Amino acid sequence: MSAETRAETIDTSSHGIHHLRQEAERAASRLPGLLVEADRVAMTVAQGVHGRRRTGVGETFWQFRGYQAGDAATDIDWRQSARSRQLFVREQEWEAAESVWIWCDLSRSMTYSSAKHQTSKRERAMILALGLASLLIRGGERIAFLGSGERARGGRNGLNIFTEHLVAQINSEASLPPDQALPRSARVVLLSDFLIEPEELGKKLQMFAARDALGGLLQIVDPAEESFPFDGRVLFQGLEAEPNFLVNRSRSIRDGYRSIYKAHRQALIDLARRGGWRISHHRTDVSAGQGLLTLYQMLAPKAAG
């Protein structure tokens, strides 16, 4: 049984497309609030972790580049800037910024929330994607939304472009990112509920492996999808065109469901580890800050040995 079902009866008349459009518009209208929350979460995590390597703090001079919105005033080389009307930032060769491509699943299964006032998986995924992008930008990295076809950028402009492409995906039905040519050894982060056949994810990871791209997978889940707390007679309706499923005694299938769900998660873990990817999961009833810290740690260099 799919874990992306809702324990309620939903009108399935001819308003499906209209309902999806309304859902997308509601998600887009929430963006300003999500941006504020993502920035707050990023600030909290940034204060509690050691920073990643930043440009402009090394020992070997690499180049001067033009000042960008979001660069710290302390990074400006005032002597070089005094020679022209433009501000310049001094960068060091051994600490050039890394590029990270982030993809966020915004398909209909991600709209699920088991409680009325609980954050949906999609909303949490957007907060975490924006928070990670903000955190990486603060650390001097370059970021891009995977599938946008854009090159990775740094600074406030890079964050703005990332946000635009994230919003543009709200109507997407894709459960995995599209193919995109990436530079060698790119870093990739995928956020999704991954309620798909593990083999589908495996094919995507093989595509990344062909370009020496590695990164992290964060499975975002609703607590009810793990615990299956339903009892009595329940009608489950799929969010992605699955048929309705009526269960008269839902408690009777709880153990079987949990077993299947656990096996699916283990298959994802095994798949990721075989490919050299890091994987973790995040529940929507846990703080967004904890999820962002998990994502940040996924991008840290692996310890030798």
PDB file of C-alpha atoms in Angstrom:
ATOM      1  CA  MET A   1       0.000   0.000   0.000  1.00  0.00           C
ATOM      2  CA  SER A   2       1.279   3.448  -0.823  1.00  0.00           C
ATOM      3  CA  ALA A   3       2.337   5.587   2.128  1.00  0.00           C
ATOM      4  CA  GLU A   4       1.268   8.706   0.274  1.00  0.00           C
ATOM      5  CA  THR A   5      -2.427   8.195   0.940  1.00  0.00           C
ATOM      6  CA  ARG A   6      -4.818  10.363   2.916  1.00  0.00           C
ATOM      7  CA  ALA A   7      -7.128   9.010   5.609  1.00  0.00           C
ATOM      8  CA  GLU A   8     -10.174  10.890   4.389  1.00  0.00           C
ATOM      9  CA  THR A   9     -12.693  11.001   1.579  1.00  0.00           C
ATOM     10  CA  ILE A  10     -11.827  13.631  -1.038  1.00  0.00           C
ATOM     11  CA  ASP A  11     -13.939  14.922  -3.900  1.00  0.00           C
ATOM     12  CA  THR A  12     -12.554  13.322  -7.058  1.00  0.00           C
ATOM     13  CA  SER A  13     -14.928  14.915  -9.574  1.00  0.00           C
ATOM     14  CA  SER A  14     -13.788  16.908 -12.608  1.00  0.00           C
ATOM     15  CA  HIS A  15     -11.982  19.531 -10.525  1.00  0.00           C
ATOM     16  CA  GLY A  16      -8.632  17.738 -10.301  1.00  0.00           C
ATOM     17  CA  ILE A  17      -6.686  20.124 -12.499  1.00  0.00           C
ATOM     18  CA  HIS A  18      -8.332  23.169 -10.924  1.00  0.00           C
ATOM     19  CA  HIS A  19      -7.534  21.831  -7.451  1.00  0.00           C
ATOM     20  CA  LEU A  20      -3.888  21.313  -8.412  1.00  0.00           C
ATOM     21  CA  ARG A  21      -3.667  24.872  -9.738  1.00  0.00           C
ATOM     22  CA  GLN A  22      -5.166  26.234  -6.517  1.00  0.00           C
ATOM     23  CA  GLU A  23      -2.708  24.185  -4.485  1.00  0.00           C
ATOM     24  CA  ALA A  24       0.188  25.584  -6.504  1.00  0.00           C
ATOM     25  CA  GLU A  25      -1.076  29.142  -6.054  1.00  0.00           C
ATOM     26  CA  ARG A  26      -1.379  28.624  -2.301  1.00  0.00           C
ATOM     27  CA  ALA A  27       2.172  27.300  -2.168  1.00  0.00           C
ATOM     28  CA  ALA A  28       3.441  30.278  -4.165  1.00  0.00           C
ATOM     29  CA  SER A  29       1.565  32.722  -1.925  1.00  0.00           C
ATOM     30  CA  ARG A  30       3.350  31.222   1.071  1.00  0.00           C
ATOM     31  CA  LEU A  31       6.770  31.888  -0.459  1.00  0.00           C
ATOM     32  CA  PRO A  32       7.524  35.173   1.376  1.00  0.00           C
ATOM     33  CA  GLY A  33       6.874  33.472   4.704  1.00  0.00           C
ATOM     34  CA  LEU A  34       8.895  30.443   3.672  1.00  0.00           C
ATOM     35  CA  LEU A  35      11.821  32.674   2.700  1.00  0.00           C
ATOM     36  CA  VAL A  36      11.768  34.355   6.105  1.00  0.00           C
ATOM     37  CA  GLU A  37      11.597  31.012   7.895  1.00  0.00           C
ATOM     38  CA  ALA A  38      14.339  29.507   5.700  1.00  0.00           C
ATOM     39  CA  ASP A  39      16.621  32.469   6.392  1.00  0.00           C
ATOM     40  CA  ARG A  40      15.965  32.204  10.129  1.00  0.00           C
ATOM     41  CA  VAL A  41      16.752  28.481  10.107  1.00  0.00           C
ATOM     42  CA  ALA A  42      19.914  29.095   8.064  1.00  0.00           C
ATOM     43  CA  MET A  43      21.083  31.749  10.545  1.00  0.00           C
ATOM     44  CA  THR A  44      20.497  29.380  13.467  1.00  0.00           C
ATOM     45  CA  VAL A  45      22.463  26.556  11.859  1.00  0.00           C
ATOM     46  CA  ALA A  46      25.241  28.913  10.698  1.00  0.00           C
ATOM     47  CA  GLN A  47      25.819  30.003  14.290  1.00  0.00           C
ATOM     48  CA  GLY A  48      26.147  26.436  15.506  1.00  0.00           C
ATOM     49  CA  VAL A  49      28.494  24.819  12.970  1.00  0.00           C
ATOM     50  CA  HIS A  50      31.991  25.383  11.715  1.00  0.00           C
ATOM     51  CA  GLY A  51      31.939  27.135   8.365  1.00  0.00           C
ATOM     52  CA  ARG A  52      32.861  25.394   5.139  1.00  0.00           C
ATOM     53  CA  ARG A  53      35.844  26.686   3.206  1.00  0.00           C
ATOM     54  CA  ARG A  54      35.262  30.210   1.958  1.00  0.00           C
ATOM     55  CA  THR A  55      36.830  32.170  -0.837  1.00  0.00           C
ATOM     56  CA  GLY A  56      39.104  34.987   0.288  1.00  0.00           C
ATOM     57  CA  VAL A  57      40.499  33.316   3.438  1.00  0.00           C
ATOM     58  CA  GLY A  58      43.367  31.229   2.038  1.00  0.00           C
ATOM     59  CA  GLU A  59      47.101  31.844   1.760  1.00  0.00           C
ATOM     60  CA  THR A  60      47.699  31.748  -2.011  1.00  0.00           C
ATOM     61  CA  PHE A  61      46.276  34.610  -4.076  1.00  0.00           C
ATOM     62  CA  TRP A  62      44.069  33.468  -6.963  1.00  0.00           C
ATOM     63  CA  GLN A  63      42.254  36.436  -8.479  1.00  0.00           C
ATOM     64  CA  PHE A  64      40.276  39.603  -7.953  1.00  0.00           C
ATOM     65  CA  ARG A  65      36.589  39.562  -8.819  1.00  0.00           C
ATOM     66  CA  GLY A  66      33.880  42.179  -8.767  1.00  0.00           C
ATOM     67  CA  TYR A  67      31.962  42.709  -5.552  1.00  0.00           C
ATOM     68  CA  GLN A  68      28.550  40.968  -5.484  1.00  0.00           C
ATOM     69  CA  ALA A  69      25.521  41.599  -3.312  1.00  0.00           C
ATOM     70  CA  GLY A  70      25.883  39.415  -0.232  1.00  0.00           C
ATOM     71  CA  ASP A  71      29.700  39.642  -0.038  1.00  0.00           C
ATOM     72  CA  ALA A  72      30.994  40.770   3.342  1.00  0.00           C
ATOM     73  CA  ALA A  73      32.555  44.244   3.504  1.00  0.00           C
ATOM     74  CA  THR A  74      35.611  42.676   5.159  1.00  0.00           C
ATOM     75  CA  ASP A  75      36.267  40.692   1.942  1.00  0.00           C
ATOM     76  CA  ILE A  76      36.709  43.840  -0.154  1.00  0.00           C
ATOM     77  CA  ASP A  77      40.268  44.617  -1.245  1.00  0.00           C
ATOM     78  CA  TRP A  78      40.249  48.395  -0.798  1.00  0.00           C
ATOM     79  CA  ARG A  79      43.649  48.966  -2.398  1.00  0.00           C
ATOM     80  CA  GLN A  80      42.598  47.261  -5.646  1.00  0.00           C
ATOM     81  CA  SER A  81      39.181  48.914  -5.526  1.00  0.00           C
ATOM     82  CA  ALA A  82      40.770  52.371  -5.172  1.00  0.00           C
ATOM     83  CA  ARG A  83      42.308  51.979  -8.640  1.00  0.00           C
ATOM     84  CA  SER A  84      38.897  52.004 -10.319  1.00  0.00           C
ATOM     85  CA  ARG A  85      35.280  52.869  -9.681  1.00  0.00           C
ATOM     86  CA  GLN A  86      34.423  49.214  -8.970  1.00  0.00           C
ATOM     87  CA  LEU A  87      34.721  47.291  -5.723  1.00  0.00           C
ATOM     88  CA  PHE A  88      36.845  44.128  -5.857  1.00  0.00           C
ATOM     89  CA  VAL A  89      36.988  41.043  -3.646  1.00  0.00           C
ATOM     90  CA  ARG A  90      40.232  39.115  -3.231  1.00  0.00           C
ATOM     91  CA  GLU A  91      39.941  35.322  -3.701  1.00  0.00           C
ATOM     92  CA  GLN A  92      42.433  32.620  -2.792  1.00  0.00           C
ATOM     93  CA  GLU A  93      43.173  29.696  -5.084  1.00  0.00           C
ATOM     94  CA  TRP A  94      43.073  26.850  -2.561  1.00  0.00           C
ATOM     95  CA  GLU A  95      39.670  27.861  -1.245  1.00  0.00           C
ATOM     96  CA  ALA A  96      37.716  28.530  -4.427  1.00  0.00           C
ATOM     97  CA  ALA A  97      33.985  28.013  -3.947  1.00  0.00           C
ATOM     98  CA  GLU A  98      32.349  24.675  -4.616  1.00  0.00           C
ATOM     99  CA  SER A  99      29.205  24.366  -6.730  1.00  0.00           C
ATOM    100  CA  VAL A 100      26.155  22.575  -5.348  1.00  0.00           C
ATOM    101  CA  TRP A 101      23.036  21.645  -7.327  1.00  0.00           C
ATOM    102  CA  ILE A 102      19.884  21.275  -5.232  1.00  0.00           C
ATOM    103  CA  TRP A 103      16.645  19.598  -6.326  1.00  0.00           C
ATOM    104  CA  CYS A 104      13.377  19.614  -4.415  1.00  0.00           C
ATOM    105  CA  ASP A 105      10.455  17.232  -5.097  1.00  0.00           C
ATOM    106  CA  LEU A 106       7.272  19.320  -5.370  1.00  0.00           C
ATOM    107  CA  SER A 107       4.992  16.624  -6.789  1.00  0.00           C
ATOM    108  CA  ARG A 108       1.504  16.020  -5.357  1.00  0.00           C
ATOM    109  CA  SER A 109       2.583  13.288  -2.940  1.00  0.00           C
ATOM    110  CA  MET A 110       4.614  15.968  -1.179  1.00  0.00           C
ATOM    111  CA  THR A 111       1.455  17.965  -0.323  1.00  0.00           C
ATOM    112  CA  TYR A 112       0.476  15.360   2.274  1.00  0.00           C
ATOM    113  CA  SER A 113       0.067  16.340   5.907  1.00  0.00           C
ATOM    114  CA  SER A 114      -1.562  14.031   8.447  1.00  0.00           C
ATOM    115  CA  ALA A 115      -2.581  16.864  10.784  1.00  0.00           C
ATOM    116  CA  LYS A 116      -4.469  20.054   9.950  1.00  0.00           C
ATOM    117  CA  HIS A 117      -1.881  22.458  11.359  1.00  0.00           C
ATOM    118  CA  GLN A 118       1.198  20.382  10.562  1.00  0.00           C
ATOM    119  CA  THR A 119       3.671  21.392   7.876  1.00  0.00           C
ATOM    120  CA  SER A 120       3.261  19.451   4.647  1.00  0.00           C
ATOM    121  CA  LYS A 121       6.196  17.574   3.185  1.00  0.00           C
ATOM    122  CA  ARG A 122       6.332  19.991   0.255  1.00  0.00           C
ATOM    123  CA  GLU A 123       6.430  23.079   2.446  1.00  0.00           C
ATOM    124  CA  ARG A 124       9.164  21.578   4.616  1.00  0.00           C
ATOM    125  CA  ALA A 125      11.150  20.572   1.522  1.00  0.00           C
ATOM    126  CA  MET A 126      10.952  24.139   0.191  1.00  0.00           C
ATOM    127  CA  ILE A 127      12.096  25.570   3.529  1.00  0.00           C
ATOM    128  CA  LEU A 128      15.034  23.180   3.674  1.00  0.00           C
ATOM    129  CA  ALA A 129      16.032  23.777   0.047  1.00  0.00           C
ATOM    130  CA  LEU A 130      15.940  27.558   0.515  1.00  0.00           C
ATOM    131  CA  GLY A 131      17.677  27.297   3.872  1.00  0.00           C
ATOM    132  CA  LEU A 132      20.483  25.158   2.449  1.00  0.00           C
ATOM    133  CA  ALA A 133      20.897  27.520  -0.502  1.00  0.00           C
ATOM    134  CA  SER A 134      21.119  30.491   1.874  1.00  0.00           C
ATOM    135  CA  LEU A 135      23.577  28.703   4.154  1.00  0.00           C
ATOM    136  CA  LEU A 136      25.847  27.738   1.262  1.00  0.00           C
ATOM    137  CA  ILE A 137      25.759  31.265  -0.166  1.00  0.00           C
ATOM    138  CA  ARG A 138      26.774  32.618   3.249  1.00  0.00           C
ATOM    139  CA  GLY A 139      29.719  30.205   3.167  1.00  0.00           C
ATOM    140  CA  GLY A 140      30.925  31.491  -0.195  1.00  0.00           C
ATOM    141  CA  GLU A 141      29.615  28.563  -2.256  1.00  0.00           C
ATOM    142  CA  ARG A 142      27.766  28.647  -5.569  1.00  0.00           C
ATOM    143  CA  ILE A 143      24.343  27.044  -5.945  1.00  0.00           C
ATOM    144  CA  ALA A 144      21.798  26.223  -8.645  1.00  0.00           C
ATOM    145  CA  PHE A 145      18.440  24.484  -8.883  1.00  0.00           C
ATOM    146  CA  LEU A 146      19.032  21.120 -10.546  1.00  0.00           C
ATOM    147  CA  GLY A 147      17.120  20.898 -13.813  1.00  0.00           C
ATOM    148  CA  SER A 148      17.048  24.644 -14.417  1.00  0.00           C
ATOM    149  CA  GLY A 149      19.892  24.463 -16.936  1.00  0.00           C
ATOM    150  CA  GLU A 150      21.518  27.398 -15.145  1.00  0.00           C
ATOM    151  CA  ARG A 151      25.137  27.480 -14.047  1.00  0.00           C
ATOM    152  CA  ALA A 152      25.814  27.659 -10.329  1.00  0.00           C
ATOM    153  CA  ARG A 153      26.078  31.195  -8.959  1.00  0.00           C
ATOM    154  CA  GLY A 154      27.047  32.810  -5.679  1.00  0.00           C
ATOM    155  CA  GLY A 155      25.902  35.910  -3.854  1.00  0.00           C
ATOM    156  CA  ARG A 156      22.424  37.320  -3.449  1.00  0.00           C
ATOM    157  CA  ASN A 157      21.829  37.105  -7.198  1.00  0.00           C
ATOM    158  CA  GLY A 158      22.494  33.379  -7.112  1.00  0.00           C
ATOM    159  CA  LEU A 159      19.983  32.926  -4.301  1.00  0.00           C
ATOM    160  CA  ASN A 160      17.350  34.969  -6.134  1.00  0.00           C
ATOM    161  CA  ILE A 161      17.751  32.911  -9.314  1.00  0.00           C
ATOM    162  CA  PHE A 162      17.580  29.676  -7.295  1.00  0.00           C
ATOM    163  CA  THR A 163      14.346  30.844  -5.645  1.00  0.00           C
ATOM    164  CA  GLU A 164      12.780  31.717  -9.015  1.00  0.00           C
ATOM    165  CA  HIS A 165      13.471  28.238 -10.378  1.00  0.00           C
ATOM    166  CA  LEU A 166      12.186  26.591  -7.192  1.00  0.00           C
ATOM    167  CA  VAL A 167       8.880  28.445  -7.488  1.00  0.00           C
ATOM    168  CA  ALA A 168       8.637  27.567 -11.181  1.00  0.00           C
ATOM    169  CA  GLN A 169       8.594  23.860 -10.212  1.00  0.00           C
ATOM    170  CA  ILE A 170       5.499  24.070  -7.983  1.00  0.00           C
ATOM    171  CA  ASN A 171       3.292  22.588 -10.741  1.00  0.00           C
ATOM    172  CA  SER A 172       5.784  19.814 -11.490  1.00  0.00           C
ATOM    173  CA  GLU A 173       4.662  16.199 -11.293  1.00  0.00           C
ATOM    174  CA  ALA A 174       8.235  14.861 -11.418  1.00  0.00           C
ATOM    175  CA  SER A 175       9.284  12.593  -8.562  1.00  0.00           C
ATOM    176  CA  LEU A 176      12.928  12.688  -9.660  1.00  0.00           C
ATOM    177  CA  PRO A 177      15.072  15.474 -11.149  1.00  0.00           C
ATOM    178  CA  PRO A 178      15.410  15.764 -14.937  1.00  0.00           C
ATOM    179  CA  ASP A 179      18.644  14.979 -16.717  1.00  0.00           C
ATOM    180  CA  GLN A 180      21.093  17.864 -16.816  1.00  0.00           C
ATOM    181  CA  ALA A 181      24.712  18.060 -17.856  1.00  0.00           C
ATOM    182  CA  LEU A 182      26.842  18.780 -14.791  1.00  0.00           C
ATOM    183  CA  PRO A 183      30.542  19.541 -14.446  1.00  0.00           C
ATOM    184  CA  ARG A 184      32.815  16.781 -13.231  1.00  0.00           C
ATOM    185  CA  SER A 185      32.700  16.098  -9.483  1.00  0.00           C
ATOM    186  CA  ALA A 186      29.603  18.253  -8.946  1.00  0.00           C
ATOM    187  CA  ARG A 187      27.877  18.135  -5.574  1.00  0.00           C
ATOM    188  CA  VAL A 188      24.166  17.254  -5.676  1.00  0.00           C
ATOM    189  CA  VAL A 189      21.445  17.324  -3.008  1.00  0.00           C
ATOM    190  CA  LEU A 190      18.006  15.733  -3.559  1.00  0.00           C
ATOM    191  CA  LEU A 191      15.043  16.328  -1.233  1.00  0.00           C
ATOM    192  CA  SER A 192      11.993  14.078  -1.654  1.00  0.00           C
ATOM    193  CA  ASP A 193       9.783  11.526   0.056  1.00  0.00           C
ATOM    194  CA  PHE A 194      11.279   8.993  -2.410  1.00  0.00           C
ATOM    195  CA  LEU A 195       8.041   7.018  -2.439  1.00  0.00           C
ATOM    196  CA  ILE A 196       9.045   5.449  -5.733  1.00  0.00           C
ATOM    197  CA  GLU A 197      10.555   2.163  -6.808  1.00  0.00           C
ATOM    198  CA  PRO A 198      14.182   2.116  -5.576  1.00  0.00           C
ATOM    199  CA  GLU A 199      15.282   1.020  -9.059  1.00  0.00           C
ATOM    200  CA  GLU A 200      14.092   4.357 -10.474  1.00  0.00           C
ATOM    201  CA  LEU A 201      16.283   6.238  -8.036  1.00  0.00           C
ATOM    202  CA  GLY A 202      19.130   3.837  -8.782  1.00  0.00           C
ATOM    203  CA  LYS A 203      19.078   4.716 -12.474  1.00  0.00           C
ATOM    204  CA  LYS A 204      19.227   8.414 -11.631  1.00  0.00           C
ATOM    205  CA  LEU A 205      22.173   7.924  -9.278  1.00  0.00           C
ATOM    206  CA  GLN A 206      23.991   5.949 -11.976  1.00  0.00           C
ATOM    207  CA  MET A 207      23.550   8.893 -14.308  1.00  0.00           C
ATOM    208  CA  PHE A 208      25.157  11.172 -11.741  1.00  0.00           C
ATOM    209  CA  ALA A 209      27.925   8.657 -11.127  1.00  0.00           C
ATOM    210  CA  ALA A 210      28.853   8.786 -14.812  1.00  0.00           C
ATOM    211  CA  ARG A 211      29.823  12.418 -14.206  1.00  0.00           C
ATOM    212  CA  ASP A 212      31.540  11.684 -10.868  1.00  0.00           C
ATOM    213  CA  ALA A 213      28.756  13.620  -9.130  1.00  0.00           C
ATOM    214  CA  LEU A 214      28.027  12.718  -5.510  1.00  0.00           C
ATOM    215  CA  GLY A 215      26.018  14.241  -2.713  1.00  0.00           C
ATOM    216  CA  GLY A 216      23.177  13.580  -0.334  1.00  0.00           C
ATOM    217  CA  LEU A 217      19.588  12.360  -0.279  1.00  0.00           C
ATOM    218  CA  LEU A 218      17.136  13.569   2.344  1.00  0.00           C
ATOM    219  CA  GLN A 219      13.903  11.604   2.602  1.00  0.00           C
ATOM    220  CA  ILE A 220      11.177  13.867   3.988  1.00  0.00           C
ATOM    221  CA  VAL A 221       8.318  11.991   5.634  1.00  0.00           C
ATOM    222  CA  ASP A 222       5.130  12.702   7.548  1.00  0.00           C
ATOM    223  CA  PRO A 223       5.051  10.963  10.962  1.00  0.00           C
ATOM    224  CA  ALA A 224       1.869   9.088  10.014  1.00  0.00           C
ATOM    225  CA  GLU A 225       3.670   7.541   7.050  1.00  0.00           C
ATOM    226  CA  GLU A 226       6.053   5.879   9.485  1.00  0.00           C
ATOM    227  CA  SER A 227       3.727   4.940  12.332  1.00  0.00           C
ATOM    228  CA  PHE A 228       0.427   4.284  10.495  1.00  0.00           C
ATOM    229  CA  PRO A 229      -1.714   5.433  13.459  1.00  0.00           C
ATOM    230  CA  PHE A 230      -5.060   4.896  11.707  1.00  0.00           C
ATOM    231  CA  ASP A 231      -7.762   2.836  13.333  1.00  0.00           C
ATOM    232  CA  GLY A 232     -11.192   1.566  12.333  1.00  0.00           C
ATOM    233  CA  ARG A 233     -12.807   2.042   8.925  1.00  0.00           C
ATOM    234  CA  VAL A 234     -10.709   4.385   6.765  1.00  0.00           C
ATOM    235  CA  LEU A 235     -10.852   5.354   3.100  1.00  0.00           C
ATOM    236  CA  PHE A 236      -7.394   6.124   1.717  1.00  0.00           C
ATOM    237  CA  GLN A 237      -7.128   8.206  -1.409  1.00  0.00           C
ATOM    238  CA  GLY A 238      -3.920   8.510  -3.407  1.00  0.00           C
ATOM    239  CA  LEU A 239      -2.564  11.930  -4.230  1.00  0.00           C
ATOM    240  CA  GLU A 240      -1.162  10.881  -7.597  1.00  0.00           C
ATOM    241  CA  ALA A 241      -4.061   9.128  -9.313  1.00  0.00           C
ATOM    242  CA  GLU A 242      -3.859   5.898  -7.327  1.00  0.00           C
ATOM    243  CA  PRO A 243      -7.221   4.159  -6.816  1.00  0.00           C
ATOM    244  CA  ASN A 244      -9.145   4.598  -3.558  1.00  0.00           C
ATOM    245  CA  PHE A 245      -8.495   1.935  -0.947  1.00  0.00           C
ATOM    246  CA  LEU A 246     -11.106   1.235   1.730  1.00  0.00           C
ATOM    247  CA  VAL A 247      -9.915  -0.594   4.855  1.00  0.00           C
ATOM    248  CA  ASN A 248     -12.558  -1.715   7.350  1.00  0.00           C
ATOM    249  CA  ARG A 249     -10.079  -2.549  10.115  1.00  0.00           C
ATOM    250  CA  SER A 250      -7.013  -0.425   9.449  1.00  0.00           C
ATOM    251  CA  ARG A 251      -5.277  -1.547  12.638  1.00  0.00           C
ATOM    252  CA  SER A 252      -5.185  -5.095  11.271  1.00  0.00           C
ATOM    253  CA  ILE A 253      -2.791  -4.067   8.491  1.00  0.00           C
ATOM    254  CA  ARG A 254      -0.570  -1.813  10.631  1.00  0.00           C
ATOM    255  CA  ASP A 255       2.216  -4.330  11.244  1.00  0.00           C
ATOM    256  CA  GLY A 256       2.308  -5.355   7.589  1.00  0.00           C
ATOM    257  CA  TYR A 257       2.430  -1.738   6.473  1.00  0.00           C
ATOM    258  CA  ARG A 258       5.254  -0.874   8.855  1.00  0.00           C
ATOM    259  CA  SER A 259       7.243  -3.869   7.657  1.00  0.00           C
ATOM    260  CA  ILE A 260       6.863  -2.845   4.005  1.00  0.00           C
ATOM    261  CA  TYR A 261       7.733   0.765   4.809  1.00  0.00           C
ATOM    262  CA  LYS A 262      10.841  -0.235   6.744  1.00  0.00           C
ATOM    263  CA  ALA A 263      11.975  -2.507   3.904  1.00  0.00           C
ATOM    264  CA  HIS A 264      11.516   0.303   1.385  1.00  0.00           C
ATOM    265  CA  ARG A 265      13.630   2.681   3.462  1.00  0.00           C
ATOM    266  CA  GLN A 266      16.350   0.066   3.862  1.00  0.00           C
ATOM    267  CA  ALA A 267      16.383  -0.482   0.092  1.00  0.00           C
ATOM    268  CA  LEU A 268      16.954   3.263  -0.392  1.00  0.00           C
ATOM    269  CA  ILE A 269      19.763   3.245   2.181  1.00  0.00           C
ATOM    270  CA  ASP A 270      21.486   0.274   0.538  1.00  0.00           C
ATOM    271  CA  LEU A 271      21.136   1.856  -2.891  1.00  0.00           C
ATOM    272  CA  ALA A 272      22.622   5.158  -1.775  1.00  0.00           C
ATOM    273  CA  ARG A 273      25.529   3.610   0.077  1.00  0.00           C
ATOM    274  CA  ARG A 274      26.474   1.406  -2.864  1.00  0.00           C
ATOM    275  CA  GLY A 275      26.745   4.530  -4.985  1.00  0.00           C
ATOM    276  CA  GLY A 276      28.750   6.470  -2.403  1.00  0.00           C
ATOM    277  CA  TRP A 277      25.890   8.835  -1.531  1.00  0.00           C
ATOM    278  CA  ARG A 278      24.901   9.953   1.928  1.00  0.00           C
ATOM    279  CA  ILE A 279      21.266   9.477   2.924  1.00  0.00           C
ATOM    280  CA  SER A 280      19.135  10.436   5.888  1.00  0.00           C
ATOM    281  CA  HIS A 281      15.474  11.034   6.658  1.00  0.00           C
ATOM    282  CA  HIS A 282      13.624  13.946   8.206  1.00  0.00           C
ATOM    283  CA  ARG A 283      10.140  14.011   9.752  1.00  0.00           C
ATOM    284  CA  THR A 284       7.917  17.048   9.401  1.00  0.00           C
ATOM    285  CA  ASP A 285       7.165  17.033  13.143  1.00  0.00           C
ATOM    286  CA  VAL A 286      10.857  17.682  13.858  1.00  0.00           C
ATOM    287  CA  SER A 287      12.352  21.179  13.663  1.00  0.00           C
ATOM    288  CA  ALA A 288      13.456  22.447  10.263  1.00  0.00           C
ATOM    289  CA  GLY A 289      16.761  23.453  11.850  1.00  0.00           C
ATOM    290  CA  GLN A 290      17.588  19.820  12.565  1.00  0.00           C
ATOM    291  CA  GLY A 291      16.860  18.879   8.954  1.00  0.00           C
ATOM    292  CA  LEU A 292      19.044  21.701   7.639  1.00  0.00           C
ATOM    293  CA  LEU A 293      21.920  20.676   9.884  1.00  0.00           C
ATOM    294  CA  THR A 294      21.619  17.134   8.499  1.00  0.00           C
ATOM    295  CA  LEU A 295      21.787  18.476   4.935  1.00  0.00           C
ATOM    296  CA  TYR A 296      24.784  20.658   5.754  1.00  0.00           C
ATOM    297  CA  GLN A 297      26.662  17.754   7.290  1.00  0.00           C
ATOM    298  CA  MET A 298      25.984  15.643   4.188  1.00  0.00           C
ATOM    299  CA  LEU A 299      28.146  18.057   2.187  1.00  0.00           C
ATOM    300  CA  ALA A 300      31.073  17.940   4.614  1.00  0.00           C
ATOM    301  CA  PRO A 301      34.143  16.008   3.410  1.00  0.00           C
ATOM    302  CA  LYS A 302      34.157  12.349   4.447  1.00  0.00           C
ATOM    303  CA  ALA A 303      36.744  11.367   7.016  1.00  0.00           C
ATOM    304  CA  ALA A 304      39.651   9.409   5.645  1.00  0.00           C
ATOM    305  CA  GLY A 305      39.656   5.686   6.268  1.00  0.00           C
TER     306      GLY A 305
END
